[in-house]
Coordinates of C-alpha atoms in Angstrom, one line a residue:
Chain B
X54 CA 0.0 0.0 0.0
X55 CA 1.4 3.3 -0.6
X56 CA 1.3 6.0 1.7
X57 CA -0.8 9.0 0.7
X58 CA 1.2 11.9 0.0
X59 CA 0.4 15.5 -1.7
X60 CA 1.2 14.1 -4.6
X61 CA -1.4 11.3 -4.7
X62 CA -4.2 14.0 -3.6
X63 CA -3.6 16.1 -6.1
X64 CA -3.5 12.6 -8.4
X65 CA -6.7 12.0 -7.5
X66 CA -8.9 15.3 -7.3
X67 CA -7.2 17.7 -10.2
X68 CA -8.3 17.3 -13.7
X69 CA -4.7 17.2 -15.3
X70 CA -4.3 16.9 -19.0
X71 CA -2.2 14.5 -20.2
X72 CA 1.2 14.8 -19.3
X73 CA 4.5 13.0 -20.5
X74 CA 7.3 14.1 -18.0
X75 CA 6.5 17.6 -16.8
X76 CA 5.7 20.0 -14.5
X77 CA 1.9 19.0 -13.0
X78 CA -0.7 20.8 -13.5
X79 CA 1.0 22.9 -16.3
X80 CA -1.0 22.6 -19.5
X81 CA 1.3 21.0 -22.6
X82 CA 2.5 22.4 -25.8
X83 CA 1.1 20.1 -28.0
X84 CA 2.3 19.0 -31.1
X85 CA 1.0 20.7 -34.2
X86 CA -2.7 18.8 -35.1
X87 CA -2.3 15.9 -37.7
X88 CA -4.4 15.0 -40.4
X89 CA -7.3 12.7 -38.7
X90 CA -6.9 9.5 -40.8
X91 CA -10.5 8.4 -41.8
X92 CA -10.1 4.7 -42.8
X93 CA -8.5 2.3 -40.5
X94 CA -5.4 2.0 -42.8
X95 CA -4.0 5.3 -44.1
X96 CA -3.6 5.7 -48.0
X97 CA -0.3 6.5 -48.0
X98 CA 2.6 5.6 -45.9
X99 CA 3.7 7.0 -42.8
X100 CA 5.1 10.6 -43.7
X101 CA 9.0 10.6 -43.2
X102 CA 11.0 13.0 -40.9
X103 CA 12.6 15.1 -43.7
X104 CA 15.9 13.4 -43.2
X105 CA 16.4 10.2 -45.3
X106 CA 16.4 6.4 -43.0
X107 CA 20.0 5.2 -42.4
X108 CA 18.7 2.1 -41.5
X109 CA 18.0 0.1 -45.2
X110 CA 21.9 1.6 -45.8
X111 CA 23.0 0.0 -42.9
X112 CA 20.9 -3.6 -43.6
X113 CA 22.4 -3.0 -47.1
X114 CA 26.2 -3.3 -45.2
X115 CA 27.0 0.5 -45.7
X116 CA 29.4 1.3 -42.8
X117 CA 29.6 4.9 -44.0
X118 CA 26.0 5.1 -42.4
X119 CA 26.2 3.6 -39.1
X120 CA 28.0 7.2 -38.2
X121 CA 25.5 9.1 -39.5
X122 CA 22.8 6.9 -37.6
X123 CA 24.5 7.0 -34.3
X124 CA 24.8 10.9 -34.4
X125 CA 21.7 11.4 -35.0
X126 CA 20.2 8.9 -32.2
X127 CA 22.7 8.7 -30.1
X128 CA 21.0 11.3 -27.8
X129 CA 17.3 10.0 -28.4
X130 CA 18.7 6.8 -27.6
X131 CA 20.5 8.2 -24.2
X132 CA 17.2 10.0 -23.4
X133 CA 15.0 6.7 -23.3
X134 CA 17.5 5.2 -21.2
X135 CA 17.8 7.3 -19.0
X136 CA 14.0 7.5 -18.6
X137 CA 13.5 3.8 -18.2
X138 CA 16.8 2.3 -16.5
X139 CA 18.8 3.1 -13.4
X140 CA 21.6 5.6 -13.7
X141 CA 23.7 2.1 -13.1
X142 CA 22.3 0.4 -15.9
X143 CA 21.9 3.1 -18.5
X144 CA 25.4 3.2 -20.3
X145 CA 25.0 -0.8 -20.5
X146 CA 21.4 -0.6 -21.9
X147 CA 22.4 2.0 -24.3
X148 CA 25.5 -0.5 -25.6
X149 CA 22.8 -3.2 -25.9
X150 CA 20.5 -1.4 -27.7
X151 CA 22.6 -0.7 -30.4
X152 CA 23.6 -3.9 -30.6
X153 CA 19.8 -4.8 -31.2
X154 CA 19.1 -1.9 -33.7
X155 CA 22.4 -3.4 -35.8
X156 CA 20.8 -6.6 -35.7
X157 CA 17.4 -5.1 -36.7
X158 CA 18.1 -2.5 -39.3
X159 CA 16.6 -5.1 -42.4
X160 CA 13.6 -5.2 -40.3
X161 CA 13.0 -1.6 -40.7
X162 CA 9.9 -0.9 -42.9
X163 CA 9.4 2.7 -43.9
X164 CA 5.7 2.4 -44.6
X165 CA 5.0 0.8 -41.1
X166 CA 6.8 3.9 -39.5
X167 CA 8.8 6.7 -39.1
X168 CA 12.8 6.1 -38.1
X169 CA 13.1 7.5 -34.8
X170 CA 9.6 5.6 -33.9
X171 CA 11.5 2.6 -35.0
X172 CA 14.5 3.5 -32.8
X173 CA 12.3 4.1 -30.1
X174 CA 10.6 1.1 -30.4
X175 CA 13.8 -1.0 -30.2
X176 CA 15.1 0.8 -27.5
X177 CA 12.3 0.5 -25.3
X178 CA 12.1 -3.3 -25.8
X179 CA 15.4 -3.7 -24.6
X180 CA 14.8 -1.5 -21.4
X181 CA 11.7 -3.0 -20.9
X182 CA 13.7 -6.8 -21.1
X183 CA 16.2 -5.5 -18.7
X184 CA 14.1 -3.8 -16.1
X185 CA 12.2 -7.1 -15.7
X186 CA 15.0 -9.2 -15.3
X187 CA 17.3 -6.8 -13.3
X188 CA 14.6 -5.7 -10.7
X189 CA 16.5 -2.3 -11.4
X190 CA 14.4 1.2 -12.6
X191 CA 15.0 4.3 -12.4
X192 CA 15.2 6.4 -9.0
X193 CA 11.8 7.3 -8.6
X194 CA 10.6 10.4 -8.8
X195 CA 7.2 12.0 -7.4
X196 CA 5.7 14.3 -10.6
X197 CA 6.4 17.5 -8.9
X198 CA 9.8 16.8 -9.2
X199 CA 9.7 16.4 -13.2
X200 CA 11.4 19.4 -14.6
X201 CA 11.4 18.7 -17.9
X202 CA 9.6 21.3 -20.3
X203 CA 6.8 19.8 -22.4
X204 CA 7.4 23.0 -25.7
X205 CA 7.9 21.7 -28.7
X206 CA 11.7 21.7 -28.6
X207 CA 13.0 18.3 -28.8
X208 CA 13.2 15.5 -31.2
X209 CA 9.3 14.8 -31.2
X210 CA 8.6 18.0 -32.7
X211 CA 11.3 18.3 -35.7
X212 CA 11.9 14.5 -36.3
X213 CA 9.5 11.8 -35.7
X214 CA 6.1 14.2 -36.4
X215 CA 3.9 11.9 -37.8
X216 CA 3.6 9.3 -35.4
X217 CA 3.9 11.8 -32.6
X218 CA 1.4 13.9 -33.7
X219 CA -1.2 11.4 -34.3
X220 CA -0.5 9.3 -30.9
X221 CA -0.8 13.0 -29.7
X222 CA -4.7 13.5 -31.3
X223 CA -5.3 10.0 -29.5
X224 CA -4.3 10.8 -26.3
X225 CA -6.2 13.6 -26.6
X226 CA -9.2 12.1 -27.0
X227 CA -8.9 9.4 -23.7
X228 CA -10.7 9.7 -20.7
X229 CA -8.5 11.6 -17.9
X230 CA -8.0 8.6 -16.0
X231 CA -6.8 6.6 -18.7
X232 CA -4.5 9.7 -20.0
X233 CA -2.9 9.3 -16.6
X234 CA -2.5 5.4 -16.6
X235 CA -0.8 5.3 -19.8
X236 CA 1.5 7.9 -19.2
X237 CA 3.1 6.3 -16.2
X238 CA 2.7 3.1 -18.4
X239 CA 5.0 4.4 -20.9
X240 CA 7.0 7.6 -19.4
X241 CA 7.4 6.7 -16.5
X242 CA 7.1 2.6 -17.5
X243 CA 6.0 1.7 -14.2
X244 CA 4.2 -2.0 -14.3
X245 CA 0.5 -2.6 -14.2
X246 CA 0.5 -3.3 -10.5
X247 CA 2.8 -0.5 -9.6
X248 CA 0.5 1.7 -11.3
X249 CA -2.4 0.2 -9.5
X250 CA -0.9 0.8 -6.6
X251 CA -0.1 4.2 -7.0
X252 CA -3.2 5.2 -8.4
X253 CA -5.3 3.5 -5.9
X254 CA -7.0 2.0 -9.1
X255 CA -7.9 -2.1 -9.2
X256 CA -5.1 -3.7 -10.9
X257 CA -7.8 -5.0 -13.5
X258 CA -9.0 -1.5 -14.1
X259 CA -5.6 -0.4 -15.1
X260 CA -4.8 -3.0 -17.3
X261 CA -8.1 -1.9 -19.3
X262 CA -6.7 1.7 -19.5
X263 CA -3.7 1.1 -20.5
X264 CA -4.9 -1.5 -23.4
X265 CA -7.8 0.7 -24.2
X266 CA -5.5 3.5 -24.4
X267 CA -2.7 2.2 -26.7
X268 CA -5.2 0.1 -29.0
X269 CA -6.6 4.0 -29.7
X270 CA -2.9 5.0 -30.2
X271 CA -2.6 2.1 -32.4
X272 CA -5.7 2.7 -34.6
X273 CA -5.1 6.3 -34.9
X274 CA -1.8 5.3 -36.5
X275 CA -3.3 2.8 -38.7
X276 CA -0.8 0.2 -37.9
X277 CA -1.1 -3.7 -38.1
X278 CA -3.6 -5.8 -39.9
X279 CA -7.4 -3.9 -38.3
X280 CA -8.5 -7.5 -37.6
X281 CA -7.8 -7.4 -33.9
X282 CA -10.2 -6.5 -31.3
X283 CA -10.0 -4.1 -28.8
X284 CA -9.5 -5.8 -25.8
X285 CA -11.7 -4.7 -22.4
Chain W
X176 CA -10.7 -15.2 -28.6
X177 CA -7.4 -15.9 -30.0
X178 CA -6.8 -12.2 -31.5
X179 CA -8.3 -10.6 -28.2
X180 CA -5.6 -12.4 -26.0
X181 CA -2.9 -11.8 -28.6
X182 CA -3.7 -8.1 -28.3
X183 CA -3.4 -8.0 -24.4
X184 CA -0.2 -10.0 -25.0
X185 CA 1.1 -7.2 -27.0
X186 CA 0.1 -4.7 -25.0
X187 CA 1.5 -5.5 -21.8
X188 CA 4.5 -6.6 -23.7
X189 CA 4.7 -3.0 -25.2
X190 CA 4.8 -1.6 -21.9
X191 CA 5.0 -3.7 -18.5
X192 CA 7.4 -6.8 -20.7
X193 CA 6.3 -10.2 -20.3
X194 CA 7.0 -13.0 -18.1
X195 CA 8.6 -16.2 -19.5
X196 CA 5.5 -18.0 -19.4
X197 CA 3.5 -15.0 -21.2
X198 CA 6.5 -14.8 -24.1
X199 CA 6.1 -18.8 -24.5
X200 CA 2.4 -18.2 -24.8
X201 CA 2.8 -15.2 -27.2
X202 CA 4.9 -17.1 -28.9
X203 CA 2.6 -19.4 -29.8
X204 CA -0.3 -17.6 -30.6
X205 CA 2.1 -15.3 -33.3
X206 CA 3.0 -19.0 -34.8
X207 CA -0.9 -19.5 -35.2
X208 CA -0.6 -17.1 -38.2
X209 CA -2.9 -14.3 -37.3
X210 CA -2.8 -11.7 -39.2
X211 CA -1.2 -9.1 -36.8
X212 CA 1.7 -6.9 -37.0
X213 CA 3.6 -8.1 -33.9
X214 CA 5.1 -5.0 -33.3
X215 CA 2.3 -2.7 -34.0
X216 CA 1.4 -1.6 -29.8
X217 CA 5.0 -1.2 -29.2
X218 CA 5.2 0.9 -32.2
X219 CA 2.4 2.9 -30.7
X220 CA 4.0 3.1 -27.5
X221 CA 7.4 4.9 -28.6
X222 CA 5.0 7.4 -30.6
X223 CA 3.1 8.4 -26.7
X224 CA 6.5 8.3 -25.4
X225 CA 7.7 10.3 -28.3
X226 CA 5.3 12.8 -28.0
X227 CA 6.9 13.9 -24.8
X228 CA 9.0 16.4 -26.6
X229 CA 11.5 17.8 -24.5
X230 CA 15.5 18.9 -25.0
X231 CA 17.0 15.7 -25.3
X232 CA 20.2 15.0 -23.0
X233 CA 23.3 14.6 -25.1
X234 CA 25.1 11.7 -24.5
X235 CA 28.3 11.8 -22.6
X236 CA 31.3 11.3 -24.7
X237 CA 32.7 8.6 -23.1
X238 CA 30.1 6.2 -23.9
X239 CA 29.7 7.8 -27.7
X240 CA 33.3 6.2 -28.5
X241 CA 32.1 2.9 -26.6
X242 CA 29.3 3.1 -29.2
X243 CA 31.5 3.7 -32.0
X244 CA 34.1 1.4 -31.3
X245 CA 31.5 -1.1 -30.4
X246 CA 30.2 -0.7 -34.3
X247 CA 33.8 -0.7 -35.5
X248 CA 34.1 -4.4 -34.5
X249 CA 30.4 -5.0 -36.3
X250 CA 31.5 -3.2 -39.1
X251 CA 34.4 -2.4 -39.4
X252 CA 36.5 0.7 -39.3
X253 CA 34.0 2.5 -42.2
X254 CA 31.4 2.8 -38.8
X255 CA 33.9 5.2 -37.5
X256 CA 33.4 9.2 -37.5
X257 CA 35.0 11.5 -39.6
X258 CA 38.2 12.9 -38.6
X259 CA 38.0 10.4 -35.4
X260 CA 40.8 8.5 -34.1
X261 CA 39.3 5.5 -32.5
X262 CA 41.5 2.6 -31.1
X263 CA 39.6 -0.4 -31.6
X264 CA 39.2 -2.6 -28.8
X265 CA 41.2 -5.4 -30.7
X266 CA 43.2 -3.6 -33.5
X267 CA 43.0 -6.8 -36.2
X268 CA 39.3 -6.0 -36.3
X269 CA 40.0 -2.6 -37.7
X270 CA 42.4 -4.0 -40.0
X271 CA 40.1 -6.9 -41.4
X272 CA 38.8 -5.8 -45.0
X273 CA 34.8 -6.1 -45.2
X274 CA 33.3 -7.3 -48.6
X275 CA 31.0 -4.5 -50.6
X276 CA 27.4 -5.9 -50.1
X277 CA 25.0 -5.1 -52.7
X278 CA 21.6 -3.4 -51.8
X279 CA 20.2 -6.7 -52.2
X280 CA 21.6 -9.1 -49.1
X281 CA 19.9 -8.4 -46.2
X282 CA 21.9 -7.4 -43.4
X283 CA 25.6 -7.1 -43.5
X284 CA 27.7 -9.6 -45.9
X285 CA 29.6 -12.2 -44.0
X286 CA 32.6 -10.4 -42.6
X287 CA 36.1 -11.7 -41.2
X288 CA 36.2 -10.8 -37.5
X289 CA 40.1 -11.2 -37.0
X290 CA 43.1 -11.8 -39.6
X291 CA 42.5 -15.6 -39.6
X292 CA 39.5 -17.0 -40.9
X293 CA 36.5 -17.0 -38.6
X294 CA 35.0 -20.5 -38.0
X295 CA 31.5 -21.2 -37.9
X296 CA 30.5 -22.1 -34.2
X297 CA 29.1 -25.4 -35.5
X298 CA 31.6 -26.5 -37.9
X299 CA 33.5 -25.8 -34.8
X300 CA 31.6 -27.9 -32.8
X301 CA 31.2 -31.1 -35.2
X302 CA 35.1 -31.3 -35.4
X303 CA 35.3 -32.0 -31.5
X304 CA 35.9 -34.6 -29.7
X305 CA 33.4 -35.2 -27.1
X306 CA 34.5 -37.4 -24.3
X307 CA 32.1 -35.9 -21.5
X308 CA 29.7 -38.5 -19.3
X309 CA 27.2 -36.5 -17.5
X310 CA 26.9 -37.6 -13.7
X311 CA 23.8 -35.2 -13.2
X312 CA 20.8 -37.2 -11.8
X313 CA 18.5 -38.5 -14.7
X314 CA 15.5 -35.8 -15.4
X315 CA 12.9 -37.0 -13.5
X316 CA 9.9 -38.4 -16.0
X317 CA 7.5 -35.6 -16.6
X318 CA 5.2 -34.9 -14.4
X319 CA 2.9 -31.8 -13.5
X320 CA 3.7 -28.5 -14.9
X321 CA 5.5 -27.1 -12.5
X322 CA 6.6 -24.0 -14.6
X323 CA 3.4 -22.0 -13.1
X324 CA 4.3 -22.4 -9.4
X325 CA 8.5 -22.2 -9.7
X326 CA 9.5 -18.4 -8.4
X327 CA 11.7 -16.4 -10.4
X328 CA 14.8 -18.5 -9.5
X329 CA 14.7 -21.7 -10.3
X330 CA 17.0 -24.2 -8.6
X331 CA 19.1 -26.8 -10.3
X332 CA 16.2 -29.4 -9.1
X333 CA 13.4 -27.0 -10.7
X334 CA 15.3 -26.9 -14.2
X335 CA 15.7 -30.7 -14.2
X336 CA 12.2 -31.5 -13.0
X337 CA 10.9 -29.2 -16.1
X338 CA 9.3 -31.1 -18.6
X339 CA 11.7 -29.9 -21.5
X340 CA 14.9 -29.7 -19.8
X341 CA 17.4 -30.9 -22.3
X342 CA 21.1 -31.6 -20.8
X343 CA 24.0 -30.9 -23.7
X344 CA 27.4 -31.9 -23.1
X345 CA 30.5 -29.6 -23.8
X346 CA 32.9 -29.6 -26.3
X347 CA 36.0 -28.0 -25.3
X348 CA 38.1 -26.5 -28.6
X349 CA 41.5 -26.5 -28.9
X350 CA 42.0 -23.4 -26.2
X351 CA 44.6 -23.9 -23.9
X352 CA 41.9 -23.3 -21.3
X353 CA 39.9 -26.0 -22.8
X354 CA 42.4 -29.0 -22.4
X355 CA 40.7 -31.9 -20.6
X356 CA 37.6 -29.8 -19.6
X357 CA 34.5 -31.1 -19.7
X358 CA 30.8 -30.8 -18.3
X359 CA 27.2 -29.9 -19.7
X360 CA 24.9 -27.6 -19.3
X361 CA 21.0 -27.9 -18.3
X362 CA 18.5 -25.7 -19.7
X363 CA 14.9 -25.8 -19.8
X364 CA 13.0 -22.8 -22.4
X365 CA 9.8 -23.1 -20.1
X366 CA 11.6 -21.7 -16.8
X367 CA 13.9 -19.5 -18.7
X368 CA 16.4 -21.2 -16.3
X369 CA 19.6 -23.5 -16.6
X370 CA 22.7 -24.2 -15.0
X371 CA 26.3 -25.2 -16.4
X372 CA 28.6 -27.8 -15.1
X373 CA 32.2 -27.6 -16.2
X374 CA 35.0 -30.7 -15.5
X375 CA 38.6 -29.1 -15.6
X376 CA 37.6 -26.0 -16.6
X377 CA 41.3 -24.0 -16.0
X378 CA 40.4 -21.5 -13.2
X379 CA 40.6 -18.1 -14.8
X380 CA 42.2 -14.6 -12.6
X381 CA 39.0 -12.3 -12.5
X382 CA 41.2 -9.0 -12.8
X383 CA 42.5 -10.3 -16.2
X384 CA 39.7 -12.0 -17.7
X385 CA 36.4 -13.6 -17.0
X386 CA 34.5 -16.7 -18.9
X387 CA 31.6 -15.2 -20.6
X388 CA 28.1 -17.5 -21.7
X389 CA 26.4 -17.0 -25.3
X390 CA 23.5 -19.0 -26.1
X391 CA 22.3 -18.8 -30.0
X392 CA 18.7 -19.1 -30.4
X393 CA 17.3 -20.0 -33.7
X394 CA 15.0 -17.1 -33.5
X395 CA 17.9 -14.5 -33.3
X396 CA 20.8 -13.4 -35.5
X397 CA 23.7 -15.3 -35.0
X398 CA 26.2 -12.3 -35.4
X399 CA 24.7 -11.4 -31.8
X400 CA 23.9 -14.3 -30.0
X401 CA 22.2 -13.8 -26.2
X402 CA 25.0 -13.1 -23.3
X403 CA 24.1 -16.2 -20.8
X404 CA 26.3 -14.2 -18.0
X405 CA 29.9 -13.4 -17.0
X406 CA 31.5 -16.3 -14.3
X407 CA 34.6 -17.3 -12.9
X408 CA 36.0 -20.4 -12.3
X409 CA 38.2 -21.1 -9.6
X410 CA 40.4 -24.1 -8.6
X411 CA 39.3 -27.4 -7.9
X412 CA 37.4 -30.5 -10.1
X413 CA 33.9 -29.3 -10.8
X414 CA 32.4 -25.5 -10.9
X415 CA 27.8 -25.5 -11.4
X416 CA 27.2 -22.1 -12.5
X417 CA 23.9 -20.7 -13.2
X418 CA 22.7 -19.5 -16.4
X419 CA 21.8 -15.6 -16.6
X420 CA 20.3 -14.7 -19.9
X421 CA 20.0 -11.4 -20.7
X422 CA 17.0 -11.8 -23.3
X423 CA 14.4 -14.7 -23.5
X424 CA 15.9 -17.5 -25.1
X425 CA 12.9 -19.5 -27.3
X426 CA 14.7 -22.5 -29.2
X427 CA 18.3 -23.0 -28.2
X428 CA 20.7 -24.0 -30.7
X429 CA 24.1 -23.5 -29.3
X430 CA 25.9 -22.9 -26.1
X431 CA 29.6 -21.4 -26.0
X432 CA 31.6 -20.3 -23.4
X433 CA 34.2 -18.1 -24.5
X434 CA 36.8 -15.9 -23.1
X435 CA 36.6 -12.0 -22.4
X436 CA 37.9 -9.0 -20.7
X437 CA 36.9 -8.5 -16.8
X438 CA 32.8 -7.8 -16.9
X439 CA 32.5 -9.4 -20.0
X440 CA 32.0 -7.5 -23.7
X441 CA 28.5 -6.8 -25.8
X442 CA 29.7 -8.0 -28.7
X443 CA 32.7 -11.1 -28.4
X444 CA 35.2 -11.1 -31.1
X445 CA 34.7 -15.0 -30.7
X446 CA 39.0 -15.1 -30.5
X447 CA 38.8 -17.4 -27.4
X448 CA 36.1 -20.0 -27.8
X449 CA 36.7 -22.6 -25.0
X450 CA 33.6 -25.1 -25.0
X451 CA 30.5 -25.2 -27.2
X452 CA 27.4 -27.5 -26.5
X453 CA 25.4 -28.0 -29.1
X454 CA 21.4 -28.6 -29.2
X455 CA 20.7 -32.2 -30.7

């Protein structure tokens, strides 16, 4: 049980819009509106950052491009890491996850997504994989204590756009509660029963959120096959 | 029913990670052949997390040349910046020319890791002898599942009452370290779990270097097989050491021990291979 602190009353009575890492209660600079997809699959592909992929260079054995690629993730890469693993672990993960996106660069499809979303997406896996099996996360931190600025300034805004913008319209569009659960899902990556726990929310309950919540993510960026159902 | 659970699967993976039992079971539902992108919810999850868009932190220096050099031994000194001057962890790597791939091989060409030819693990492995005689206790037959109620540890007596344990002798290679060794290893996919026994194994000085555990999985590249842990083996007949894997290990093909610096490496220049136990 976790003790009640200002934190968790303010959790539970304000109405706070969604938040990724930030200063509570202050409302978030949003990313520019997307085009709302109408059909379940878009038309086209997923609209690339204006810079080229490295990766298909890189699955096609061009070593001139792995330099490129790690200059212009390396700090992307770092950020995740440091957001999801222990100050211990994070030089490590950050090793391994290279390793993985090496391994993975032919697996790269640039009409499933956008390049840093693929990055992302690899790096997460890996600090998912490792907080699991090293029991290790980062020194937690009450939300009054995140710093970080939520303008339009970093890499979400230039680079990875598309998929920002739209998982952006779909938070939007969540119930409070379930704005709240996913963001310590994913910013914060606490598990479902940590959450639960911190939320005062049945462990069931959260689970529903959190799949209800990135199902919408997922249809809003058209992704996968549209046969599955939403779960909950 | 199928596609429902397989998108709960996916979801929790994308964001919580899954259990051993809950990767086995994803696993299988994936190998059913639905018609799901399998990475499509953790695709969605790096776009929330993406949208969080604040100055990013640059990385520190230090570990930008541990990255580099890292990619210098993947791919060889073309990975390395302009104008750098990187000292590659094991200077023949940088000097080992790497065939042109065309834009139609997948991934990168075969390349030659040191200034002799690089043999493949199982080539390696076939030319052995094996002279090892296992004295670990028969598997017990199978019996009840016990996966569901063994805690996140399993003991040597867990892994060997598992239903698919499989016990693989080693191979020791013609390493120095290798002569007379012997031993197996235990491993059972549905506990994530396993333990290696080594015979003769020369004890090793951990300030100098450490033994260091890959396991190759059929389901993963085998130009980065999954570290199975760092160990040391001290003096005396017979070492058990368990198995720590850092990823999820679904169909075992090969297990190699090979020799590394202190705390082991990411990515092993394979130049001291010691014993390899390969999955019948």
């Amino acid at each position: 049980m976790v003790a009640e602190t200002a934190a968790d009353r303010r959790w539970a009575s304000e109405s706070v819009p969604f938040l990724g890492p930030g200063k509570l209660g202050c409302p978030p600079e949003l990313p520019p509106r997307a085009p709302v997809y109408t059909s379940r699959r878009p038309q086209m592909s997923v609209p690339q950052p204006s810079k080229a992929p490295l990766l298909p260079r890189i699955a096609a054995g061009d070593g001139e491009a792995v330099s490129d690629f790690i200059d212009r993730y390396k700090n992307l890469v770092w950020w995740l890491a440091r957001q999801l693993a222990s100050d211990a672990d994070a030089e490590d993960a950050v090793q391994e996850i290279f390793v993985d996106l090496w391994s993975s660069a032919d697996r790269y499809d640039p009409q499933r997504s956008s390049e840093p979303a693929f990055v992302a997406m690899i790096a997460r896996r890996r600090l998912i994989d490792r907080r699991r099996r090293t029991g290790r996360r980062p020194a937690e931190s009450s939300l009054e204590d995140l710093e970080v600025e939520l303008a339009g300034s970093g890499l979400a805004a230039v680079e990875a756009a598309a998929e920002a913008a739209l998982a952006g319209d779909a938070i939007r569009r969540l119930d409070e509660k379930e704005r709240r659960v996913l963001s310590l899902a994913v910013y914060q990556g606490l598990s479902h029963s940590e959450i639960a726990d911190f939320t005062r929310l049945p462990l069931g309950t959260v689970k529903t959120y959190v799949r209800r919540g990135l199902s919408r993510v997922r249809e809003m960026l058209g992704a996968g096959s549209g046969t599955a159902e939403e779960p909950g | 029913m199928t596609e429902a659970r397989l998108s709960e699967l996916l979801i929790d993976r994308a964001t919580e990670g899954l259990d051993p039992a809950a990767e086995l079971e994803l696993s299988e539902l994936l190998a059913l052949g639905a018609s799901f992108d399998p990475d499509a919810y953790e695709l969605a999850a790096a776009a929330v997390h993406l949208t969080s868009a604040f100055p990013l932190q640059a990385m520190p220096a230090a570990l930008e040349q541990a990255i580099r050099r890292q990619a210098m031994q993947v791919f060889g000194d073309k990975a390395a910046a302009p104008g750098a001057r990187l000292l590659p962890l094991t200077p023949r790597l940088a000097a080992a020319s790497r065939p042109t791939a065309s834009a139609s091989q997948r991934g990168a060409s075969s390349q030659s890791r040191a200034s002799r030819p690089w043999l493949p693990w199982t080539l390696a492995a076939a030319s052995l002898l094996l002279a090892v005689v296992g004295w670990w206790p028969e598997p017990r037959p199978a019996g009840p599942d016990l996966a569901p109620q063994v805690a996140a540890a399993p003991s040597l007596a867990d892994v060997l009452a598992a239903p698919d344990v499989r016990v693989i002798p080693w191979s020791p290679t013609a390493d120095p370290a290798a002569q007379g060794a012997g031993g197996d290893v235990v491993w059972s996919t549905r506990l994530q779990a396993g333990f290696m026994r080594f015979q003769h194994l020369a004890p090793n000085q951990p300030r100098d270097a450490q033994f260091q555990l890959w396991i190759f999985d059929r389901n993963q590249d085998e130009r980065y097989p999954i570290d199975g842990g760092v160990f040391d083996v001290g003096p005396g007949a017979e070492v058990v050491v368990p198995i720590d894997a850092k990823l999820a290990v679904a169909a075992p093909t090969l297990f190699a021990i090979t020799i590394e610096k202190p705390g082991g490496v990411v990515v092993s220049s394979r130049e001291r291979l010691v014993l390899v136990a390969t999955v019948a």
